[in-house]
PDB file of C-alpha atoms in Angstrom:
ATOM      1  CA  MET A   1     -40.022  14.397 -39.869  1.00  0.00           C
ATOM      2  CA  ASP A   2     -39.947  11.880 -37.091  1.00  0.00           C
ATOM      3  CA  GLY A   3     -41.275   8.317 -37.146  1.00  0.00           C
ATOM      4  CA  ASP A   4     -44.853   9.434 -36.501  1.00  0.00           C
ATOM      5  CA  GLY A   5     -45.033  11.773 -39.503  1.00  0.00           C
ATOM      6  CA  VAL A   6     -44.689  14.898 -37.381  1.00  0.00           C
ATOM      7  CA  ASP A   7     -42.332  17.607 -38.658  1.00  0.00           C
ATOM      8  CA  THR A   8     -40.158  18.411 -35.611  1.00  0.00           C
ATOM      9  CA  SER A   9     -37.349  20.020 -37.605  1.00  0.00           C
ATOM     10  CA  ASN A  10     -38.928  23.450 -37.139  1.00  0.00           C
ATOM     11  CA  SER A  11     -37.955  25.014 -33.787  1.00  0.00           C
ATOM     12  CA  LYS A  12     -41.379  26.661 -33.381  1.00  0.00           C
ATOM     13  CA  SER A  13     -44.014  25.313 -31.059  1.00  0.00           C
ATOM     14  CA  PHE A  14     -47.104  23.340 -32.173  1.00  0.00           C
ATOM     15  CA  SER A  15     -49.150  24.902 -29.375  1.00  0.00           C
ATOM     16  CA  GLY A  16     -48.360  28.510 -30.218  1.00  0.00           C
ATOM     17  CA  ILE A  17     -46.005  29.051 -27.330  1.00  0.00           C
ATOM     18  CA  PRO A  18     -44.366  32.486 -27.705  1.00  0.00           C
ATOM     19  CA  GLU A  19     -40.633  32.472 -28.444  1.00  0.00           C
ATOM     20  CA  ALA A  20     -38.290  34.143 -25.969  1.00  0.00           C
ATOM     21  CA  ILE A  21     -35.973  36.632 -27.705  1.00  0.00           C
ATOM     22  CA  PHE A  22     -32.345  36.362 -26.636  1.00  0.00           C
ATOM     23  CA  VAL A  23     -30.941  39.658 -25.350  1.00  0.00           C
ATOM     24  CA  ASP A  24     -27.609  39.893 -27.167  1.00  0.00           C
ATOM     25  CA  ASN A  25     -26.874  43.550 -26.390  1.00  0.00           C
ATOM     26  CA  VAL A  26     -28.226  44.574 -22.965  1.00  0.00           C
ATOM     27  CA  ASP A  27     -27.406  48.263 -23.476  1.00  0.00           C
ATOM     28  CA  GLU A  28     -29.566  48.374 -26.614  1.00  0.00           C
ATOM     29  CA  TYR A  29     -32.282  46.238 -25.005  1.00  0.00           C
ATOM     30  CA  MET A  30     -32.533  48.591 -21.986  1.00  0.00           C
ATOM     31  CA  LYS A  31     -32.911  51.588 -24.317  1.00  0.00           C
ATOM     32  CA  LEU A  32     -36.092  50.168 -25.859  1.00  0.00           C
ATOM     33  CA  PRO A  33     -39.257  52.145 -25.042  1.00  0.00           C
ATOM     34  CA  ASP A  34     -40.818  49.115 -23.313  1.00  0.00           C
ATOM     35  CA  ASN A  35     -37.907  49.049 -20.879  1.00  0.00           C
ATOM     36  CA  SER A  36     -37.896  52.745 -19.947  1.00  0.00           C
ATOM     37  CA  GLU A  37     -39.260  52.021 -16.477  1.00  0.00           C
ATOM     38  CA  GLY A  38     -35.981  50.589 -15.226  1.00  0.00           C
ATOM     39  CA  VAL A  39     -34.156  47.363 -14.431  1.00  0.00           C
ATOM     40  CA  ASP A  40     -36.617  46.208 -11.746  1.00  0.00           C
ATOM     41  CA  SER A  41     -39.535  46.448 -14.183  1.00  0.00           C
ATOM     42  CA  VAL A  42     -37.565  44.601 -16.884  1.00  0.00           C
ATOM     43  CA  LEU A  43     -36.591  41.848 -14.462  1.00  0.00           C
ATOM     44  CA  LYS A  44     -40.199  41.609 -13.283  1.00  0.00           C
ATOM     45  CA  LYS A  45     -41.405  41.151 -16.877  1.00  0.00           C
ATOM     46  CA  LEU A  46     -38.774  38.510 -17.539  1.00  0.00           C
ATOM     47  CA  ASP A  47     -39.671  36.712 -14.309  1.00  0.00           C
ATOM     48  CA  GLU A  48     -43.386  36.777 -15.278  1.00  0.00           C
ATOM     49  CA  SER A  49     -42.533  35.263 -18.677  1.00  0.00           C
ATOM     50  CA  HIS A  50     -40.409  32.627 -16.950  1.00  0.00           C
ATOM     51  CA  ARG A  51     -43.249  31.711 -14.582  1.00  0.00           C
ATOM     52  CA  LYS A  52     -45.614  31.435 -17.576  1.00  0.00           C
ATOM     53  CA  TYR A  53     -43.206  29.100 -19.376  1.00  0.00           C
ATOM     54  CA  LYS A  54     -42.891  26.961 -16.244  1.00  0.00           C
ATOM     55  CA  PHE A  55     -46.674  26.691 -15.977  1.00  0.00           C
ATOM     56  CA  MET A  56     -46.944  25.704 -19.653  1.00  0.00           C
ATOM     57  CA  GLU A  57     -44.183  23.120 -19.016  1.00  0.00           C
ATOM     58  CA  TYR A  58     -46.158  21.684 -16.086  1.00  0.00           C
ATOM     59  CA  THR A  59     -49.355  21.498 -18.170  1.00  0.00           C
ATOM     60  CA  LEU A  60     -47.550  19.799 -21.082  1.00  0.00           C
ATOM     61  CA  ALA A  61     -45.788  17.339 -18.738  1.00  0.00           C
ATOM     62  CA  THR A  62     -49.190  16.402 -17.298  1.00  0.00           C
ATOM     63  CA  LYS A  63     -50.536  15.850 -20.836  1.00  0.00           C
ATOM     64  CA  ARG A  64     -47.437  13.748 -21.721  1.00  0.00           C
ATOM     65  CA  ARG A  65     -47.911  11.591 -18.627  1.00  0.00           C
ATOM     66  CA  ARG A  66     -51.596  11.018 -19.566  1.00  0.00           C
ATOM     67  CA  LEU A  67     -50.705  10.096 -23.131  1.00  0.00           C
ATOM     68  CA  ARG A  68     -47.922   7.746 -21.990  1.00  0.00           C
ATOM     69  CA  GLN A  69     -50.524   5.906 -19.917  1.00  0.00           C
ATOM     70  CA  GLN A  70     -53.126   5.945 -22.673  1.00  0.00           C
ATOM     71  CA  ILE A  71     -50.892   4.384 -25.387  1.00  0.00           C
ATOM     72  CA  PRO A  72     -50.216   1.077 -23.524  1.00  0.00           C
ATOM     73  CA  ASP A  73     -53.923   0.866 -22.636  1.00  0.00           C
ATOM     74  CA  LEU A  74     -54.819   1.182 -26.308  1.00  0.00           C
ATOM     75  CA  ALA A  75     -52.230  -1.442 -27.257  1.00  0.00           C
ATOM     76  CA  ARG A  76     -53.615  -3.880 -24.727  1.00  0.00           C
ATOM     77  CA  SER A  77     -57.151  -3.305 -26.049  1.00  0.00           C
ATOM     78  CA  LEU A  78     -55.953  -3.922 -29.592  1.00  0.00           C
ATOM     79  CA  ASP A  79     -54.194  -7.118 -28.498  1.00  0.00           C
ATOM     80  CA  MET A  80     -57.418  -8.316 -26.855  1.00  0.00           C
ATOM     81  CA  ILE A  81     -59.378  -7.606 -30.036  1.00  0.00           C
ATOM     82  CA  GLU A  82     -56.902  -9.720 -31.958  1.00  0.00           C
ATOM     83  CA  LYS A  83     -57.370 -12.563 -29.515  1.00  0.00           C
ATOM     84  CA  LEU A  84     -61.143 -12.259 -29.726  1.00  0.00           C
ATOM     85  CA  LYS A  85     -61.007 -12.338 -33.552  1.00  0.00           C
ATOM     86  CA  ILE A  86     -59.186 -15.659 -33.618  1.00  0.00           C
ATOM     87  CA  GLN A  87     -61.059 -17.210 -30.656  1.00  0.00           C
ATOM     88  CA  GLN A  88     -63.186 -20.156 -31.813  1.00  0.00           C
ATOM     89  CA  GLU A  89     -64.260 -21.642 -28.483  1.00  0.00           C
ATOM     90  CA  GLU A  90     -65.030 -20.507 -24.963  1.00  0.00           C
ATOM     91  CA  MET A  91     -61.993 -19.430 -22.989  1.00  0.00           C
ATOM     92  CA  GLU A  92     -61.439 -18.958 -19.260  1.00  0.00           C
ATOM     93  CA  THR A  93     -59.920 -15.777 -17.952  1.00  0.00           C
ATOM     94  CA  GLN A  94     -59.703 -13.667 -14.806  1.00  0.00           C
ATOM     95  CA  PHE A  95     -61.050 -10.177 -14.388  1.00  0.00           C
ATOM     96  CA  LEU A  96     -59.732  -7.612 -11.967  1.00  0.00           C
ATOM     97  CA  LEU A  97     -62.620  -6.894  -9.583  1.00  0.00           C
ATOM     98  CA  SER A  98     -60.683  -4.546  -7.253  1.00  0.00           C
ATOM     99  CA  ASP A  99     -57.117  -4.204  -6.048  1.00  0.00           C
ATOM    100  CA  GLN A 100     -55.633  -7.700  -6.022  1.00  0.00           C
ATOM    101  CA  VAL A 101     -59.080  -9.365  -6.242  1.00  0.00           C
ATOM    102  CA  PHE A 102     -59.746 -11.364  -9.406  1.00  0.00           C
ATOM    103  CA  VAL A 103     -62.836 -13.232 -10.574  1.00  0.00           C
ATOM    104  CA  LYS A 104     -62.796 -16.213 -12.938  1.00  0.00           C
ATOM    105  CA  ALA A 105     -64.991 -15.839 -16.041  1.00  0.00           C
ATOM    106  CA  ASN A 106     -65.754 -17.805 -19.164  1.00  0.00           C
ATOM    107  CA  ILE A 107     -65.809 -15.815 -22.404  1.00  0.00           C
ATOM    108  CA  PRO A 108     -67.769 -17.303 -25.309  1.00  0.00           C
ATOM    109  CA  PRO A 109     -66.726 -16.487 -28.853  1.00  0.00           C
ATOM    110  CA  THR A 110     -67.994 -13.030 -29.806  1.00  0.00           C
ATOM    111  CA  LYS A 111     -68.244 -10.664 -32.727  1.00  0.00           C
ATOM    112  CA  THR A 112     -68.733  -7.506 -30.662  1.00  0.00           C
ATOM    113  CA  VAL A 113     -67.028  -5.611 -27.833  1.00  0.00           C
ATOM    114  CA  TYR A 114     -67.966  -2.681 -25.664  1.00  0.00           C
ATOM    115  CA  LEU A 115     -65.638   0.322 -25.454  1.00  0.00           C
ATOM    116  CA  TRP A 116     -65.646   3.164 -23.004  1.00  0.00           C
ATOM    117  CA  LEU A 117     -65.731   6.453 -24.911  1.00  0.00           C
ATOM    118  CA  GLY A 118     -65.466   8.617 -21.831  1.00  0.00           C
ATOM    119  CA  ALA A 119     -67.941  10.709 -19.820  1.00  0.00           C
ATOM    120  CA  ASN A 120     -69.569   7.468 -18.610  1.00  0.00           C
ATOM    121  CA  VAL A 121     -70.455   6.438 -22.159  1.00  0.00           C
ATOM    122  CA  MET A 122     -69.919   2.899 -23.438  1.00  0.00           C
ATOM    123  CA  LEU A 123     -70.830   1.688 -26.951  1.00  0.00           C
ATOM    124  CA  GLU A 124     -70.970  -1.705 -28.597  1.00  0.00           C
ATOM    125  CA  TYR A 125     -68.729  -2.140 -31.642  1.00  0.00           C
ATOM    126  CA  SER A 126     -68.080  -5.016 -34.004  1.00  0.00           C
ATOM    127  CA  LEU A 127     -64.550  -6.360 -33.613  1.00  0.00           C
ATOM    128  CA  GLU A 128     -63.512  -4.763 -36.967  1.00  0.00           C
ATOM    129  CA  ASP A 129     -64.940  -1.330 -36.100  1.00  0.00           C
ATOM    130  CA  ALA A 130     -63.443  -1.409 -32.601  1.00  0.00           C
ATOM    131  CA  GLU A 131     -60.039  -2.300 -34.133  1.00  0.00           C
ATOM    132  CA  LYS A 132     -60.328   0.656 -36.553  1.00  0.00           C
ATOM    133  CA  LEU A 133     -61.315   3.030 -33.818  1.00  0.00           C
ATOM    134  CA  LEU A 134     -58.566   1.901 -31.415  1.00  0.00           C
ATOM    135  CA  THR A 135     -55.961   1.999 -34.249  1.00  0.00           C
ATOM    136  CA  SER A 136     -57.034   5.531 -35.120  1.00  0.00           C
ATOM    137  CA  ASN A 137     -56.911   6.546 -31.410  1.00  0.00           C
ATOM    138  CA  MET A 138     -53.446   4.989 -31.088  1.00  0.00           C
ATOM    139  CA  ALA A 139     -52.131   6.866 -34.106  1.00  0.00           C
ATOM    140  CA  MET A 140     -53.607  10.136 -32.812  1.00  0.00           C
ATOM    141  CA  ALA A 141     -52.156   9.543 -29.312  1.00  0.00           C
ATOM    142  CA  ASN A 142     -48.724   8.837 -30.751  1.00  0.00           C
ATOM    143  CA  LYS A 143     -48.906  11.989 -32.919  1.00  0.00           C
ATOM    144  CA  ASN A 144     -50.043  14.084 -29.939  1.00  0.00           C
ATOM    145  CA  LEU A 145     -47.253  12.629 -27.813  1.00  0.00           C
ATOM    146  CA  ALA A 146     -44.692  13.610 -30.450  1.00  0.00           C
ATOM    147  CA  CYS A 147     -46.085  17.176 -30.541  1.00  0.00           C
ATOM    148  CA  VAL A 148     -46.049  17.462 -26.750  1.00  0.00           C
ATOM    149  CA  GLU A 149     -42.475  16.108 -26.572  1.00  0.00           C
ATOM    150  CA  HIS A 150     -41.464  18.710 -29.225  1.00  0.00           C
ATOM    151  CA  ASP A 151     -43.264  21.525 -27.343  1.00  0.00           C
ATOM    152  CA  LEU A 152     -41.635  20.511 -24.059  1.00  0.00           C
ATOM    153  CA  ASP A 153     -38.183  20.718 -25.725  1.00  0.00           C
ATOM    154  CA  PHE A 154     -39.115  24.071 -27.129  1.00  0.00           C
ATOM    155  CA  LEU A 155     -40.310  25.268 -23.736  1.00  0.00           C
ATOM    156  CA  ARG A 156     -37.092  24.158 -22.033  1.00  0.00           C
ATOM    157  CA  ASP A 157     -35.189  26.272 -24.560  1.00  0.00           C
ATOM    158  CA  GLN A 158     -37.452  29.276 -23.838  1.00  0.00           C
ATOM    159  CA  CYS A 159     -36.969  28.878 -20.087  1.00  0.00           C
ATOM    160  CA  THR A 160     -33.218  28.709 -20.504  1.00  0.00           C
ATOM    161  CA  THR A 161     -33.212  31.782 -22.800  1.00  0.00           C
ATOM    162  CA  THR A 162     -35.345  33.721 -20.306  1.00  0.00           C
ATOM    163  CA  GLU A 163     -33.125  32.713 -17.382  1.00  0.00           C
ATOM    164  CA  VAL A 164     -30.032  33.830 -19.293  1.00  0.00           C
ATOM    165  CA  ASN A 165     -31.736  37.116 -20.160  1.00  0.00           C
ATOM    166  CA  MET A 166     -32.581  37.714 -16.508  1.00  0.00           C
ATOM    167  CA  ALA A 167     -28.965  37.033 -15.512  1.00  0.00           C
ATOM    168  CA  ARG A 168     -27.565  39.280 -18.230  1.00  0.00           C
ATOM    169  CA  VAL A 169     -29.898  42.207 -17.274  1.00  0.00           C
ATOM    170  CA  TYR A 170     -29.125  41.736 -13.581  1.00  0.00           C
ATOM    171  CA  ASN A 171     -25.347  41.599 -14.185  1.00  0.00           C
ATOM    172  CA  TRP A 172     -25.623  44.647 -16.487  1.00  0.00           C
ATOM    173  CA  ASP A 173     -27.310  46.561 -13.648  1.00  0.00           C
ATOM    174  CA  VAL A 174     -24.642  45.456 -11.121  1.00  0.00           C
ATOM    175  CA  LYS A 175     -21.857  46.638 -13.431  1.00  0.00           C
ATOM    176  CA  ARG A 176     -23.738  49.926 -14.089  1.00  0.00           C
ATOM    177  CA  ARG A 177     -24.143  50.544 -10.333  1.00  0.00           C
ATOM    178  CA  GLN A 178     -20.490  49.676  -9.641  1.00  0.00           C
ATOM    179  CA  ALA A 179     -19.343  52.087 -12.394  1.00  0.00           C
ATOM    180  CA  ALA A 180     -21.633  54.777 -10.975  1.00  0.00           C
ATOM    181  CA  LYS A 181     -20.219  54.223  -7.491  1.00  0.00           C
ATOM    182  CA  ILE A 182     -16.622  54.447  -8.733  1.00  0.00           C
ATOM    183  CA  SER A 183     -17.258  57.616 -10.743  1.00  0.00           C
ATOM    184  CA  SER A 184     -18.903  59.415  -7.811  1.00  0.00           C
TER     185      SER A 184
END
């Protein structure tokens, strides 16, 4: 288990990513019924699997990037809730209006905040409820990030295994052709 309570000791994927089987014996592998169509067909299947792994890797990397942006935002929101909880008098601050344009504002003591939930929905929460929600969201985001990181590591292994398999099948075919050329 890692620090977020996620079991990453298992080499399997959390997202159900299929595991690439390492081709140890190419002669036996090429004799399988699925591979009876020839080397080009086998290489095409391996290349298709490799492209699928690369697409999954891109998708997970995008998700990781989004989570890495979300976690600091949640932390800043939690920090602000803490400040609002201890605030006893009006405070002056600056709000970002647009790029590099700030507006001064006075914030009176408050017991509620408004949080964006997404899809253009904003709700009012008490400070305590907002803190619970943001803490829960932070824990979930950290857990999801750990799962995505694990799946990306798993995917890199699958890509490498598939690339090695492609090279082994290709080299096997080159040796087979050279042997056929010498014997004829």
